Tab-separated table of C-alpha atoms in Angstrom:
chain	number	residue	atom	x	y	z
A	1	UNK	CA	129.041	93.398	40.388
A	2	UNK	CA	127.916	97.036	40.606
A	3	UNK	CA	129.616	99.812	42.596
A	4	UNK	CA	127.116	99.669	45.463
A	5	UNK	CA	127.698	95.943	45.913
A	6	UNK	CA	131.484	96.418	45.908
A	7	UNK	CA	131.191	99.228	48.473
A	8	UNK	CA	128.967	97.065	50.705
A	9	UNK	CA	131.499	94.211	50.607
A	10	UNK	CA	134.380	96.568	51.412
A	11	UNK	CA	132.507	97.973	54.435
A	12	UNK	CA	131.586	94.484	55.647
A	13	UNK	CA	135.207	93.344	55.413
A	14	UNK	CA	136.429	96.427	57.280
A	15	UNK	CA	133.804	95.887	59.994
A	16	UNK	CA	135.016	92.337	60.648
A	17	UNK	CA	138.664	93.425	60.743
A	18	UNK	CA	137.886	96.493	62.873
A	19	UNK	CA	135.996	94.368	65.429
A	20	UNK	CA	139.141	92.311	65.934
A	21	UNK	CA	141.356	95.405	66.247
A	22	UNK	CA	139.083	96.994	68.832
A	23	UNK	CA	138.752	93.785	70.867
A	24	UNK	CA	142.526	93.189	70.892
A	25	UNK	CA	143.150	96.808	71.929
A	26	UNK	CA	140.652	96.647	74.800
A	27	UNK	CA	142.407	93.424	75.845
A	28	UNK	CA	145.769	95.159	76.412
A	29	UNK	CA	145.170	95.151	80.186
A	30	UNK	CA	142.875	92.144	80.356
A	31	UNK	CA	142.058	92.443	84.049
A	32	UNK	CA	141.472	96.227	84.037
A	33	UNK	CA	139.067	98.571	82.328
A	34	UNK	CA	140.368	100.717	79.456
A	35	UNK	CA	138.871	104.127	78.697
A	36	UNK	CA	137.146	103.989	75.321
A	37	UNK	CA	138.663	107.353	74.471
A	38	UNK	CA	142.169	105.926	75.055
A	39	UNK	CA	141.337	102.818	73.027
A	40	UNK	CA	140.236	105.099	70.183
A	41	UNK	CA	143.584	106.944	70.290
A	42	UNK	CA	145.489	103.659	70.099
A	43	UNK	CA	143.673	102.496	66.960
A	44	UNK	CA	144.432	103.038	63.317
A	45	UNK	CA	143.448	106.543	62.220
A	46	UNK	CA	141.783	105.072	59.124
A	47	UNK	CA	138.942	103.815	61.325
A	48	UNK	CA	136.290	106.522	61.493
A	49	UNK	CA	134.508	107.363	64.724
A	50	UNK	CA	131.327	105.859	63.288
A	51	UNK	CA	133.126	102.614	62.459
A	52	UNK	CA	134.654	102.570	65.957
A	53	UNK	CA	131.279	103.053	67.629
A	54	UNK	CA	129.770	100.325	65.420
A	55	UNK	CA	132.466	97.971	66.713
A	56	UNK	CA	131.929	98.950	70.346
A	57	UNK	CA	128.203	98.378	69.903
A	58	UNK	CA	128.675	94.959	68.283
A	59	UNK	CA	131.309	93.772	70.762
A	60	UNK	CA	129.116	94.831	73.685
A	61	UNK	CA	125.932	93.286	72.303
A	62	UNK	CA	127.795	90.047	71.516
A	63	UNK	CA	129.041	89.896	75.111
A	64	UNK	CA	132.749	90.242	74.260
A	65	UNK	CA	133.266	93.460	76.216
A	66	UNK	CA	131.602	95.012	79.254
A	67	UNK	CA	131.103	98.778	79.488
A	68	UNK	CA	130.859	100.955	82.566
A	69	UNK	CA	130.771	104.642	83.424
A	70	UNK	CA	134.227	105.926	84.373
A	71	UNK	CA	133.014	108.092	87.275
A	72	UNK	CA	130.293	105.958	88.845
A	73	UNK	CA	131.656	102.510	87.873
A	74	UNK	CA	128.057	101.544	87.032
A	75	UNK	CA	127.310	99.412	83.944
A	76	UNK	CA	126.672	101.555	80.877
A	77	UNK	CA	125.429	101.301	77.312
A	78	UNK	CA	126.950	102.918	74.232
A	79	UNK	CA	123.442	103.819	73.030
A	80	UNK	CA	122.749	105.915	76.125
A	81	UNK	CA	126.113	107.436	77.041
A	82	UNK	CA	128.901	109.454	75.441
A	83	UNK	CA	131.721	107.011	74.776
A	84	UNK	CA	134.263	109.493	76.195
A	85	UNK	CA	132.701	108.803	79.617
A	86	UNK	CA	132.925	105.023	79.311
A	87	UNK	CA	135.514	102.309	79.814
A	88	UNK	CA	135.582	98.699	78.652
A	89	UNK	CA	136.961	95.355	79.742
A	90	UNK	CA	137.074	92.089	77.818
A	91	UNK	CA	134.683	89.491	79.218
A	92	UNK	CA	135.357	85.779	79.637
A	93	UNK	CA	133.558	85.176	76.328
A	94	UNK	CA	135.791	87.770	74.649
A	95	UNK	CA	138.898	86.097	76.047
A	96	UNK	CA	137.666	82.751	74.726
A	97	UNK	CA	137.183	84.337	71.286
A	98	UNK	CA	140.670	85.849	71.300
A	99	UNK	CA	142.115	82.527	72.463
A	100	UNK	CA	140.478	80.613	69.620
A	101	UNK	CA	138.158	78.530	71.809
A	102	UNK	CA	135.132	79.992	70.024
A	103	UNK	CA	134.619	81.483	66.574
A	104	UNK	CA	132.660	84.500	65.372
A	105	UNK	CA	132.685	85.247	61.657
A	106	UNK	CA	132.060	88.920	62.477
A	107	UNK	CA	135.360	89.267	64.398
A	108	UNK	CA	138.798	88.708	62.929
A	109	UNK	CA	140.469	87.674	66.176
């Protein structure tokens, strides 16, 4: 196995683990929205901002979290908005994933 292949596998493993960390952190107050900026502060400092945003993007696209603008309370998208202006809440599908009712190989729940 060459160095590039080892690096790719390390990043893939971190992505799966990071997805679980982010989802569990957003789930702290299951029935309320959490500011993404606050979620970022609560996470391991070894997770880069890019890795964090990759997780937010995946978890949103997979339907595990819902995003909205903090000020307007309107639905938002990580691709269009600064994450410091957004908040997230775990969806019913995300709760099912965390509870073990469903499985996603991309999230270490």
